[in-house]
Coordinates of C-alpha atoms and ligand atoms in Angstrom, one line a residue:
M1452 CA 33.7 3.5 13.1
L1453 CA 35.1 6.9 14.1
F1454 CA 33.9 9.8 12.1
S1455 CA 37.3 11.4 12.3
K1456 CA 38.9 8.4 10.5
M1457 CA 36.2 8.0 7.9
F1458 CA 36.1 9.7 4.5
I1459 CA 32.8 11.4 4.5
P1460 CA 33.2 14.6 2.4
T1461 CA 29.8 16.4 3.1
L1462 CA 29.1 19.6 1.2
R1463 CA 27.4 22.7 2.5
E1464 CA 25.7 23.6 -0.7
N1465 CA 23.5 21.7 -3.1
P1466 CA 25.6 20.7 -6.2
A1467 CA 24.3 22.6 -9.2
E1468 CA 24.7 19.7 -11.7
A1469 CA 22.3 17.4 -9.8
E1470 CA 18.6 17.2 -10.5
A1471 CA 17.1 14.1 -8.8
V1472 CA 16.9 14.4 -5.0
S1473 CA 18.8 11.1 -4.6
H1474 CA 21.7 12.5 -6.7
V1475 CA 21.8 15.8 -4.9
L1476 CA 21.8 14.1 -1.5
M1477 CA 24.3 11.4 -2.4
L1478 CA 26.7 14.1 -3.5
R1479 CA 26.0 16.4 -0.6
A1480 CA 26.2 13.7 2.1
G1481 CA 29.5 12.4 0.7
Y1482 CA 28.3 9.1 -0.7
V1483 CA 29.4 9.5 -4.3
R1484 CA 31.4 11.6 -6.7
Q1485 CA 30.9 11.9 -10.4
L1486 CA 33.7 11.0 -12.8
A1487 CA 31.8 11.7 -16.0
A1488 CA 28.3 11.5 -17.4
G1489 CA 26.8 8.3 -15.9
L1490 CA 29.9 7.3 -14.1
Y1491 CA 30.3 7.5 -10.4
I1492 CA 32.8 6.8 -7.8
N1493 CA 31.3 5.1 -4.6
L1494 CA 32.8 6.5 -1.4
P1495 CA 32.9 4.5 1.8
L1496 CA 29.3 5.3 3.0
A1497 CA 27.9 4.2 -0.4
I1498 CA 29.8 0.9 -0.3
M1499 CA 28.4 0.3 3.2
V1500 CA 24.9 0.8 1.9
L1501 CA 25.5 -1.4 -1.2
D1502 CA 27.0 -4.1 0.9
R1503 CA 23.9 -4.2 3.1
I1504 CA 21.6 -4.4 0.0
N1505 CA 23.7 -7.1 -1.5
V1506 CA 23.6 -9.1 1.7
I1507 CA 19.9 -8.9 1.7
I1508 CA 19.8 -10.0 -2.0
R1509 CA 22.2 -12.9 -1.5
E1510 CA 20.2 -14.1 1.5
E1511 CA 16.9 -14.1 -0.4
M1512 CA 18.4 -15.6 -3.5
K1513 CA 19.9 -18.4 -1.4
A1514 CA 16.5 -19.0 0.2
I1515 CA 15.0 -19.9 -3.2
G1516 CA 17.9 -22.1 -4.0
A1517 CA 19.7 -19.8 -6.4
Q1518 CA 23.5 -20.4 -6.7
E1519 CA 25.9 -17.6 -7.2
I1520 CA 28.4 -17.6 -10.1
S1521 CA 30.3 -14.8 -11.8
M1522 CA 30.5 -14.2 -15.6
P1523 CA 32.9 -11.9 -17.4
A1524 CA 31.8 -8.4 -18.2
L1525 CA 33.6 -8.5 -21.5
H1526 CA 31.9 -10.7 -24.1
P1527 CA 32.9 -12.1 -27.6
A1528 CA 30.4 -10.8 -30.3
E1529 CA 29.7 -14.3 -31.7
I1530 CA 27.4 -15.2 -29.0
W1531 CA 25.4 -12.1 -29.3
Q1532 CA 25.3 -12.5 -33.0
K1533 CA 23.7 -16.0 -32.6
T1534 CA 20.7 -14.5 -30.8
G1535 CA 20.5 -11.5 -33.2
R1536 CA 20.8 -9.0 -30.4
W1537 CA 24.3 -7.9 -31.7
T1538 CA 22.3 -6.1 -34.5
E1539 CA 19.0 -5.6 -32.7
I1540 CA 20.5 -3.5 -29.9
G1541 CA 21.7 -0.1 -31.1
D1542 CA 23.8 2.5 -29.4
E1543 CA 23.0 1.3 -25.9
M1544 CA 25.7 -1.5 -26.2
F1545 CA 29.4 -0.6 -25.8
R1546 CA 31.2 -2.4 -28.5
L1547 CA 35.0 -2.7 -29.0
K1548 CA 37.6 -4.8 -30.8
D1549 CA 40.4 -6.8 -29.2
R1550 CA 44.0 -6.7 -30.5
G1551 CA 43.1 -9.4 -33.0
E1552 CA 40.4 -7.2 -34.4
R1553 CA 37.7 -9.5 -33.0
D1554 CA 34.3 -7.8 -32.1
M1555 CA 33.7 -7.7 -28.5
C1556 CA 31.1 -5.9 -26.3
L1557 CA 30.7 -4.9 -22.6
G1558 CA 27.9 -6.9 -21.1
M1559 CA 24.7 -5.0 -20.8
T1560 CA 23.0 -8.1 -19.6
H1561 CA 23.9 -11.8 -19.6
E1562 CA 21.2 -14.0 -21.2
E1563 CA 23.5 -14.9 -24.0
I1564 CA 26.5 -15.9 -21.8
I1565 CA 24.4 -17.9 -19.2
T1566 CA 22.7 -19.7 -22.0
W1567 CA 26.0 -20.5 -23.6
L1568 CA 27.1 -21.9 -20.3
A1569 CA 23.9 -24.0 -20.0
A1570 CA 24.3 -25.3 -23.5
M1571 CA 27.8 -26.6 -22.6
E1572 CA 26.9 -28.0 -19.2
I1573 CA 23.3 -29.1 -18.8
R1574 CA 22.7 -32.6 -20.4
S1575 CA 19.8 -34.2 -18.8
Y1576 CA 16.4 -33.6 -17.1
R1577 CA 18.1 -34.9 -13.9
E1578 CA 20.1 -31.7 -13.7
L1579 CA 17.0 -29.5 -13.8
P1580 CA 15.9 -27.1 -12.5
Q1581 CA 18.7 -24.7 -11.9
I1582 CA 18.9 -21.1 -10.8
W1583 CA 22.1 -19.4 -11.3
Y1584 CA 22.8 -15.7 -10.4
Q1585 CA 25.5 -13.1 -10.1
I1586 CA 26.0 -9.6 -8.8
Q1587 CA 28.0 -8.1 -11.5
T1588 CA 28.8 -4.9 -13.3
K1589 CA 26.8 -4.0 -16.5
F1590 CA 27.6 -1.4 -19.0
R1591 CA 25.0 0.5 -21.0
D1592 CA 25.5 3.6 -23.0
E1593 CA 22.2 5.1 -21.7
A1594 CA 20.7 7.9 -23.8
R1595 CA 19.8 10.0 -20.8
P1596 CA 22.3 9.4 -17.9
K1597 CA 20.6 12.4 -16.2
S1598 CA 19.0 10.9 -13.2
G1599 CA 22.2 10.5 -11.3
I1600 CA 22.5 7.2 -9.5
L1601 CA 19.1 6.1 -10.8
R1602 CA 20.5 5.6 -14.3
T1603 CA 24.3 5.2 -14.7
R1604 CA 26.3 3.8 -17.6
E1605 CA 28.1 1.3 -15.4
F1606 CA 26.1 -0.3 -12.7
L1607 CA 25.8 -3.4 -10.5
M1608 CA 23.0 -5.8 -11.3
K1609 CA 21.9 -8.9 -9.6
D1610 CA 20.8 -11.0 -12.5
S1611 CA 19.5 -14.5 -12.1
Y1612 CA 18.4 -17.1 -14.7
S1613 CA 16.3 -20.2 -14.3
F1614 CA 16.4 -23.4 -16.4
D1615 CA 13.5 -25.7 -16.5
R1616 CA 12.1 -28.7 -18.4
N1617 CA 8.8 -27.2 -19.0
E1618 CA 6.4 -24.2 -18.5
D1619 CA 5.2 -25.4 -15.0
G1620 CA 8.8 -25.5 -13.8
L1621 CA 9.3 -22.0 -15.2
E1622 CA 6.1 -20.8 -13.5
E1623 CA 7.4 -22.1 -10.2
N1624 CA 10.7 -20.4 -10.5
Y1625 CA 9.1 -17.2 -11.7
Q1626 CA 6.9 -17.2 -8.7
K1627 CA 9.8 -17.9 -6.4
H1628 CA 11.6 -14.9 -7.8
A1629 CA 8.5 -12.7 -7.4
D1630 CA 8.3 -13.7 -3.8
A1631 CA 12.0 -13.3 -3.2
Y1632 CA 11.8 -9.8 -4.8
K1633 CA 9.0 -8.8 -2.5
R1634 CA 11.0 -9.8 0.5
I1635 CA 14.1 -8.0 -0.8
F1636 CA 12.3 -4.7 -1.4
E1637 CA 10.5 -4.9 1.9
R1638 CA 13.7 -5.5 3.8
C1639 CA 15.2 -2.5 1.9
G1640 CA 12.3 -0.4 3.2
L1641 CA 10.9 0.5 -0.2
K1642 CA 7.3 1.3 -1.0
F1643 CA 6.8 -0.7 -4.2
Y1644 CA 4.3 -2.5 -6.5
Q1645 CA 4.6 -5.5 -8.8
V1646 CA 3.2 -4.4 -12.1
D1647 CA 2.5 -6.1 -15.4
S1648 CA 5.1 -5.0 -17.9
D1649 CA 6.2 -5.2 -21.5
P1650 CA 8.8 -8.0 -22.1
G1651 CA 10.4 -5.6 -24.7
M1652 CA 13.9 -6.5 -25.9
M1653 CA 14.1 -9.6 -23.5
G1654 CA 11.5 -11.2 -25.6
G1655 CA 9.3 -13.9 -24.0
A1656 CA 5.6 -13.7 -23.1
T1657 CA 5.2 -12.6 -19.5
A1658 CA 7.0 -10.0 -17.5
H1659 CA 6.5 -8.0 -14.3
E1660 CA 8.3 -5.0 -13.1
F1661 CA 8.9 -3.9 -9.4
M1662 CA 8.2 -0.3 -9.1
A1663 CA 9.1 2.1 -6.4
L1664 CA 6.7 5.0 -6.4
S1665 CA 8.5 8.4 -6.8
P1666 CA 8.0 11.7 -8.7
A1667 CA 11.7 11.1 -9.9
G1668 CA 10.6 7.9 -11.7
E1669 CA 10.9 7.8 -15.5
D1670 CA 8.2 5.1 -15.7
S1671 CA 4.5 5.5 -14.8
V1672 CA 2.2 2.9 -13.5
A1673 CA -1.6 2.5 -13.3
L1674 CA -2.9 1.2 -10.0
C1675 CA -6.3 0.1 -8.9
E1676 CA -6.6 0.2 -5.1
K1677 CA -9.8 -1.8 -5.2
C1678 CA -8.8 -5.0 -7.1
G1679 CA -5.1 -4.6 -7.1
Y1680 CA -4.7 -4.3 -10.9
S1681 CA -1.3 -2.7 -11.5
A1682 CA 0.5 -2.3 -14.8
N1683 CA 3.1 -0.1 -16.5
T1684 CA 1.2 2.5 -18.5
E1685 CA 3.1 1.1 -21.5
L1686 CA 0.5 -1.6 -21.4
A1687 CA -2.0 -0.6 -18.8
L1688 CA -5.6 -1.2 -19.8
S1689 CA -8.1 1.4 -18.9
V1690 CA -11.7 2.5 -19.6
P1691 CA -11.9 6.2 -20.1
I1692 CA -14.5 7.6 -17.8
P1693 CA -17.8 7.4 -19.7
Q1694 CA -18.7 11.1 -20.1
P1695 CA -22.3 12.2 -20.0
R1696 CA -23.5 12.6 -23.6
I1697 CA -25.2 15.9 -23.9
S1698 CA -25.9 16.3 -27.6
D1699 CA -28.4 14.6 -29.9
E1700 CA -25.6 12.8 -31.8
E1701 CA -27.7 9.6 -32.0
N1702 CA -29.7 11.4 -34.6
W1703 CA -26.8 12.8 -36.7
K1704 CA -26.8 11.7 -40.2
L1705 CA -23.7 11.1 -42.2
E1706 CA -22.7 14.4 -43.8
D1707 CA -19.7 16.5 -44.7
I1708 CA -19.5 19.8 -42.9
S1709 CA -17.4 22.7 -43.8
T1710 CA -14.5 23.5 -41.3
P1711 CA -12.3 25.9 -43.1
E1712 CA -8.7 26.1 -41.7
K1713 CA -9.9 24.1 -38.6
R1714 CA -7.5 21.1 -38.3
T1715 CA -6.9 19.9 -34.8
V1716 CA -9.5 18.4 -32.6
A1717 CA -9.3 21.4 -30.3
E1718 CA -9.9 23.8 -33.2
V1719 CA -12.8 21.9 -34.8
S1720 CA -14.5 21.2 -31.5
G1721 CA -14.2 24.8 -30.5
F1722 CA -15.6 25.8 -34.0
L1723 CA -18.6 23.5 -33.7
G1724 CA -19.2 23.9 -30.0
L1725 CA -18.9 20.2 -29.4
S1726 CA -16.8 18.4 -26.8
P1727 CA -13.6 16.5 -28.1
L1728 CA -15.5 13.5 -26.9
Y1729 CA -17.4 13.5 -30.2
F1730 CA -14.3 13.4 -32.3
I1731 CA -12.1 10.7 -33.8
K1732 CA -8.4 11.7 -34.0
S1733 CA -7.1 10.0 -37.0
L1734 CA -3.3 9.6 -37.1
L1735 CA -1.4 8.3 -40.1
M1736 CA 1.3 5.9 -39.0
I1737 CA 4.2 4.5 -41.1
G1738 CA 4.4 0.8 -40.2
E1739 CA 7.1 -1.7 -41.2
K1740 CA 5.0 -3.0 -44.1
E1741 CA 2.5 -0.3 -44.8
P1742 CA 1.0 2.9 -43.7
F1743 CA -2.2 2.7 -41.6
L1744 CA -4.5 4.8 -39.5
A1745 CA -4.5 4.8 -35.8
L1746 CA -7.8 6.1 -34.4
V1747 CA -8.4 7.4 -30.8
R1748 CA -11.2 9.4 -29.2
G1749 CA -10.8 13.2 -29.4
D1750 CA -10.3 13.5 -25.6
Q1751 CA -7.6 10.7 -25.6
E1752 CA -4.0 10.4 -26.5
L1753 CA -2.5 7.6 -28.6
H1754 CA 0.1 5.5 -26.7
E1755 CA 2.7 4.7 -29.4
K1756 CA 4.3 1.8 -27.4
K1757 CA 0.9 0.1 -27.0
L1758 CA 0.3 0.5 -30.7
Q1759 CA 3.7 -0.8 -31.5
R1760 CA 3.1 -4.0 -29.6
I1761 CA 0.2 -4.7 -31.9
A1762 CA 1.5 -3.3 -35.1
G1763 CA 5.3 -3.6 -34.9
E1764 CA 7.8 -0.9 -35.5
L1765 CA 6.2 2.4 -36.5
R1766 CA 6.4 6.2 -36.5
P1767 CA 3.9 9.0 -37.1
A1768 CA 3.9 10.2 -40.7
L1769 CA 5.3 13.5 -41.6
K1770 CA 3.1 16.3 -43.0
E1771 CA 4.4 15.7 -46.6
E1772 CA 3.9 12.0 -46.3
I1773 CA 0.2 12.5 -45.3
K1774 CA -0.3 14.5 -48.5
D1775 CA 1.6 12.0 -50.6
I1776 CA -0.1 8.9 -49.2
L1777 CA -3.7 10.2 -48.6
G1778 CA -3.9 13.0 -51.2
V1779 CA -5.2 15.3 -48.4
E1780 CA -3.8 17.7 -46.0
A1781 CA -3.0 16.9 -42.4
G1782 CA -6.0 17.9 -40.3
F1783 CA -8.7 16.6 -42.6
I1784 CA -8.0 12.9 -42.6
G1785 CA -10.5 10.4 -41.3
P1786 CA -11.5 6.7 -41.4
V1787 CA -14.5 6.8 -43.7
D1788 CA -13.9 5.8 -47.3
S1789 CA -10.2 5.3 -46.5
K1790 CA -8.6 2.2 -47.9
L1791 CA -5.9 2.0 -45.4
K1792 CA -5.8 -0.5 -42.6
K1793 CA -7.2 0.9 -39.3
I1794 CA -6.3 0.2 -35.7
A1795 CA -8.9 1.9 -33.4
D1796 CA -9.1 2.4 -29.7
I1797 CA -11.8 0.4 -28.0
S1798 CA -13.3 3.5 -26.4
L1799 CA -14.5 4.4 -29.9
R1800 CA -16.5 1.3 -30.5
T1801 CA -19.8 2.8 -29.4
G1802 CA -21.1 6.3 -30.2
T1803 CA -21.4 8.6 -33.1
Y1804 CA -18.5 10.8 -34.2
I1805 CA -16.9 13.5 -36.2
S1806 CA -13.6 13.1 -38.0
G1807 CA -11.7 14.4 -41.1
A1808 CA -13.7 13.9 -44.3
N1809 CA -10.5 13.3 -46.4
K1810 CA -11.3 16.4 -48.2
K1811 CA -9.6 19.8 -47.6
G1812 CA -11.7 22.1 -45.5
F1813 CA -14.2 19.5 -44.5
H1814 CA -15.1 17.1 -41.6
K1815 CA -17.5 14.3 -41.7
K1816 CA -20.2 14.2 -39.0
G1817 CA -22.3 11.2 -37.9
I1818 CA -19.6 8.5 -38.2
R1819 CA -20.8 5.2 -36.6
P1820 CA -17.7 2.9 -36.0
D1821 CA -18.3 -0.7 -37.3
V1822 CA -21.0 0.8 -39.7
H1823 CA -19.1 3.4 -41.5
F1824 CA -15.7 1.9 -41.2
Q1825 CA -14.1 -1.3 -40.1
A1826 CA -11.1 -1.5 -37.8
D1827 CA -9.0 -3.8 -35.5
W1828 CA -10.1 -2.9 -32.0
H1829 CA -7.4 -2.6 -29.3
D1830 CA -6.7 -0.5 -26.2
I1831 CA -4.2 2.0 -27.6
H1832 CA -4.9 5.1 -25.6
V1833 CA -2.8 6.5 -22.7
A1834 CA -4.3 5.4 -19.4
K1835 CA -5.2 8.6 -17.4
Q1836 CA -5.7 9.4 -13.8
G1837 CA -9.3 8.7 -13.0
D1838 CA -9.9 6.3 -15.9
N1839 CA -11.8 3.2 -14.8
C1840 CA -10.1 -0.1 -14.1
H1841 CA -10.9 -2.5 -16.8
K1842 CA -11.3 -5.3 -14.3
C1843 CA -13.5 -3.8 -11.5
S1844 CA -14.5 -0.3 -12.9
S1845 CA -13.2 1.7 -9.9
S1846 CA -10.9 4.6 -10.4
L1847 CA -7.3 4.1 -11.5
S1848 CA -4.5 6.3 -10.3
I1849 CA -1.4 7.0 -12.3
E1850 CA 1.8 7.4 -10.5
N1851 CA 5.5 7.9 -11.5
A1852 CA 7.7 5.2 -10.5
I1853 CA 11.3 3.9 -10.5
E1854 CA 11.8 0.4 -11.9
I1855 CA 13.9 -1.3 -9.2
G1856 CA 13.7 -4.9 -10.5
N1857 CA 12.0 -7.1 -13.1
I1858 CA 11.2 -10.7 -13.9
F1859 CA 10.8 -12.2 -17.4
K1860 CA 9.5 -15.5 -18.7
L1861 CA 11.9 -16.0 -21.5
G1862 CA 10.8 -19.5 -22.6
T1863 CA 13.1 -20.7 -25.5
K1864 CA 14.0 -17.3 -26.9
Y1865 CA 17.7 -17.8 -26.0
S1866 CA 17.9 -21.5 -25.6
K1867 CA 16.9 -22.2 -29.2
P1868 CA 19.4 -20.0 -31.1
L1869 CA 22.2 -21.1 -28.7
N1870 CA 21.1 -24.7 -28.9
A1871 CA 20.8 -25.1 -25.1
V1872 CA 19.0 -28.4 -24.9
Y1873 CA 18.6 -31.3 -22.4
L1874 CA 17.5 -34.9 -22.8
D1875 CA 14.1 -35.8 -21.3
E1876 CA 13.1 -39.0 -19.7
K1877 CA 12.7 -40.6 -23.1
G1878 CA 16.0 -39.4 -24.4
K1879 CA 14.5 -36.8 -26.5
E1880 CA 16.3 -33.5 -27.0
K1881 CA 14.3 -30.5 -25.8
P1882 CA 15.2 -26.8 -25.5
L1883 CA 15.6 -25.4 -22.0
I1884 CA 12.8 -23.2 -20.7
M1885 CA 14.3 -20.1 -19.2
G1886 CA 13.5 -17.1 -17.1
S1887 CA 15.5 -14.0 -16.4
Y1888 CA 15.3 -11.8 -13.3
G1889 CA 17.1 -8.5 -12.6
I1890 CA 17.6 -6.1 -9.7
G1891 CA 19.8 -2.9 -9.5
P1892 CA 21.3 -2.5 -6.0
A1893 CA 22.4 1.1 -6.6
R1894 CA 19.0 1.9 -8.0
I1895 CA 17.5 0.5 -4.8
A1896 CA 19.7 2.8 -2.7
A1897 CA 18.8 5.8 -4.8
A1898 CA 15.1 4.9 -4.8
A1899 CA 15.2 4.5 -1.0
I1900 CA 16.5 8.1 -0.8
E1901 CA 13.9 9.4 -3.2
Q1902 CA 11.2 7.9 -1.0
N1903 CA 12.9 8.8 2.3
N1904 CA 14.3 12.3 2.7
D1905 CA 13.5 15.7 4.1
R1906 CA 15.0 19.1 3.8
D1907 CA 17.8 18.2 6.2
G1908 CA 18.9 15.1 4.2
I1909 CA 18.6 11.4 3.8
I1910 CA 16.5 9.2 6.1
W1911 CA 17.7 5.6 5.6
P1912 CA 15.3 2.8 6.0
S1913 CA 16.9 0.7 8.9
G1914 CA 17.6 -2.3 6.7
I1915 CA 20.1 -0.6 4.4
A1916 CA 21.5 2.4 6.4
P1917 CA 25.2 2.5 6.4
F1918 CA 25.1 2.5 10.2
D1919 CA 22.4 1.7 12.7
V1920 CA 23.3 4.4 15.2
E1921 CA 25.4 7.6 15.3
I1922 CA 26.6 8.7 18.6
I1923 CA 27.1 12.5 18.9
P1924 CA 29.1 13.7 21.8
L1925 CA 28.6 17.5 22.0
D1926 CA 32.0 18.1 23.4
F1927 CA 34.5 15.2 23.1
N1928 CA 37.1 17.2 25.3
D1929 CA 34.8 16.9 28.3
T1930 CA 36.0 13.7 30.0
E1931 CA 32.6 12.5 31.3
V1932 CA 31.0 13.0 27.8
K1933 CA 33.9 11.2 26.3
R1934 CA 33.7 8.3 28.8
I1935 CA 30.0 7.8 28.4
T1936 CA 30.3 8.1 24.6
E1937 CA 33.0 5.5 24.4
S1938 CA 31.1 3.1 26.7
F1939 CA 28.0 3.3 24.5
Y1940 CA 30.2 2.8 21.4
E1941 CA 31.8 -0.3 22.8
N1942 CA 28.6 -1.7 24.2
L1943 CA 26.7 -1.3 21.0
K1944 CA 29.5 -2.7 18.9
S1945 CA 29.6 -5.7 21.1
Q1946 CA 26.0 -6.3 20.3
G1947 CA 26.7 -6.4 16.6
I1948 CA 25.2 -2.9 16.0
E1949 CA 26.9 -0.8 13.4
V1950 CA 27.9 2.5 15.1
L1951 CA 29.4 5.7 13.9
M1952 CA 30.9 7.9 16.6
D1953 CA 31.3 11.5 15.8
D1954 CA 34.6 12.0 17.6
R1955 CA 35.5 15.2 15.6
D1956 CA 36.6 18.3 17.3
V1957 CA 34.0 20.5 15.7
R1958 CA 31.0 22.6 16.8
P1959 CA 27.8 20.6 17.8
G1960 CA 25.9 22.4 15.1
I1961 CA 28.1 20.9 12.4
K1962 CA 27.8 17.4 13.9
F1963 CA 24.0 17.7 14.0
K1964 CA 23.9 19.0 10.3
D1965 CA 26.1 16.2 9.1
A1966 CA 24.2 13.5 11.0
D1967 CA 20.9 14.6 9.6
L1968 CA 22.4 14.8 6.1
I1969 CA 23.9 11.3 6.1
G1970 CA 20.8 9.9 7.4
I1971 CA 21.6 7.2 10.1
P1972 CA 18.3 6.2 11.6
W1973 CA 19.1 6.8 15.3
Q1974 CA 21.3 9.3 17.1
I1975 CA 22.5 9.3 20.6
I1976 CA 23.3 12.8 21.8
V1977 CA 25.7 12.9 24.7
G1978 CA 26.0 16.4 26.3
G1979 CA 27.5 17.7 29.5
K1980 CA 24.3 19.3 30.6
S1981 CA 22.1 16.2 30.2
L1982 CA 24.7 14.1 31.8
K1983 CA 24.4 16.3 35.0
E1984 CA 20.9 14.8 35.2
D1985 CA 22.4 11.5 34.3
K1986 CA 20.6 11.5 31.0
V1987 CA 21.3 11.4 27.3
E1988 CA 19.1 12.1 24.2
I1989 CA 17.9 9.6 21.6
K1990 CA 16.8 11.0 18.5
S1991 CA 14.9 9.4 15.6
R1992 CA 16.1 10.8 12.3
R1993 CA 12.7 10.0 10.7
T1994 CA 10.5 11.7 13.2
Q1995 CA 13.0 14.2 14.5
N1996 CA 11.6 13.4 17.9
T1997 CA 14.1 13.5 20.8
E1998 CA 13.7 11.7 24.0
K1999 CA 15.8 12.2 27.2
V2000 CA 16.5 8.9 28.8
P2001 CA 18.6 7.9 31.8
V2002 CA 22.1 6.9 30.8
D2003 CA 21.8 3.3 31.9
E2004 CA 18.5 2.8 30.1
A2005 CA 19.7 4.3 26.8
I2006 CA 21.1 1.1 25.3
I2007 CA 18.0 -0.9 26.2
K2008 CA 15.8 1.8 24.8
L2009 CA 17.8 2.0 21.6
G2010 CA 17.8 -1.7 21.3
S2011 CA 14.1 -1.9 21.3
N2012 CA 13.9 0.8 18.6
I2013 CA 16.3 -0.9 16.3
K2014 CA 15.2 -4.5 17.3
I2015 CA 18.5 -6.1 18.0
Ligands
LIG264 N1 21.3 2.4 -16.2 C1 21.0 1.8 -15.0 N2 21.6 2.3 -13.9 C2 21.3 1.7 -12.7 N3 20.5 0.6 -12.6 C3 19.9 0.1 -13.7 C4 20.2 0.7 -15.0 N4 19.5 0.0 -15.9 C5 18.9 -1.0 -15.3 N5 19.1 -1.0 -13.9 C6 18.7 -1.8 -12.9 O1 18.8 -3.2 -13.4 C7 17.6 -3.9 -13.3 C8 17.3 -4.9 -14.4 O2 17.8 -4.4 -15.6 P1 16.9 -4.3 -16.9 O3 17.6 -4.5 -18.1 O4 15.7 -5.2 -16.8 O5 16.4 -2.8 -16.7 P2 15.7 -1.8 -17.9 O6 14.4 -2.4 -18.2 O7 16.7 -1.5 -18.9 O8 15.5 -0.5 -16.9 P3 15.1 0.9 -17.5 O9 13.7 0.7 -18.1 O10 15.0 1.8 -16.2 O11 16.1 1.3 -18.4 C9 16.5 -2.8 -13.4 O12 15.3 -3.1 -12.8 C10 17.2 -1.7 -12.6 O13 17.0 -1.9 -11.2
LIG265 MG1 17.1 0.3 -19.8
LIG266 ZN1 -9.7 -2.7 -10.3

């Protein structure tokens, strides 16, 4: 392609509205333009990147026997009503009515639709297993369409679905997807981890997310380098580092101590000169059925999502509610002599503690869990950097990450309500066992930029760059420069290499800046001066290293770099 003929509207300045690096760079380098919050126009370079990503995805899906189909983005409400998600899903779903006043929605995912199809079409165990997928537009009215291309309100998704006779079949297809996903993300040049994740609104039992590490990520993951344990912090298990116990708390007897106007763990621990480690934070939660106490160690934070998976929908009680329900002010509540149900963090199970005495102005000292109060024990604290791995006891690291894909075992969550059944060998009707697997191609592109950039611009991983090579003639009016440039261009193209040739009549400085900004992995710089020595320069965008090579060796040299 000729630069002069392409639409690559690069910008000199960083756009003010953009926060995430990928957003800034995709605007600046002329890949996208923003239409409205969470809505973007893909310009030619972005389409080239997305095409390459989609080719990789299609190749790897084909390799596991997945078959491509295409489902509408506009859905009738009835199917979503049958699974209950029409009402379960809130404002994230775009809903509308057709001219006949029928409720419709824009598909935010396609479990319902594909299960409807399977219910219509799959009859017998002989037709199983099946994997069907599509690369299709999804619509979600995201609460925070702030991260640019990482989270948009209309986006492409590769979503695939597996149908099996039993759990073993599902396990096999789940594993096939996990393997295919690894190959896809490797080929896209991402640094990523497969982590345990929360099935959330998809339902089902097992789920994994594929996470690209990046400070721009909205998720965080706990990773153990030693044993490979990796999990989204929404469910990551960790053992808070055992702190040296310095006091004589073993000998404390159970007693109320006066702590006037001292409410928070920080205040009371300061007042008593004891580390927060010796405290139980008691938090009143309003659950679906009843209020209950959540207990965590004073130096730990409660993870509400972890608690939710155990206790269902909940929220922290308001100050007035604490007074109403417990008859004592916030700051003085505790587990001893409280009739409420208690869910306590496992890190509290041993030791002797201080917590509220359920009496204004007092705390209770000498509390022994399991002796002075009973509770359900779970891991409900926020896993922190340096906590111990619950499997191997070495140190966990906590990293921000971008979710680039995920895989779910759905089981019969959709097949049952939509009556998607098959006949087994004995002619007995059984529900289809399903899995669901998603990848966001545009999010891959944005995550790749988040992981691969410098202050000059994007550094594309070679697998998904819009072009493999950019040829930069310093002066296209110089006949020898032009001749060599064009011969390189033709030669590379004939080998199936994607080449961009900057044939514009602009200063070399502008060409260099644009080339670094748009981020093509290799540059060939053709200048009159070097040509006098019969040489050209090959520059690696990633290392910024430039190597002078003889003209007739340049193509071979480049070929070995980009592995034709
Ligand atoms: N708003 C979005 N914009 C771009 N890509 C998205 C968006 N939401 C999801 N994706 C992509 O689609 C894939 C599958 O969608 P899924 O519904 O499982 O995501 P999700 O769990 O809602 O993601 P998130 O937690 O980031 O909202 C995600 O892994 C991600 O790559
Ligand atoms: Mg989401
Ligand atoms: Zn470990």
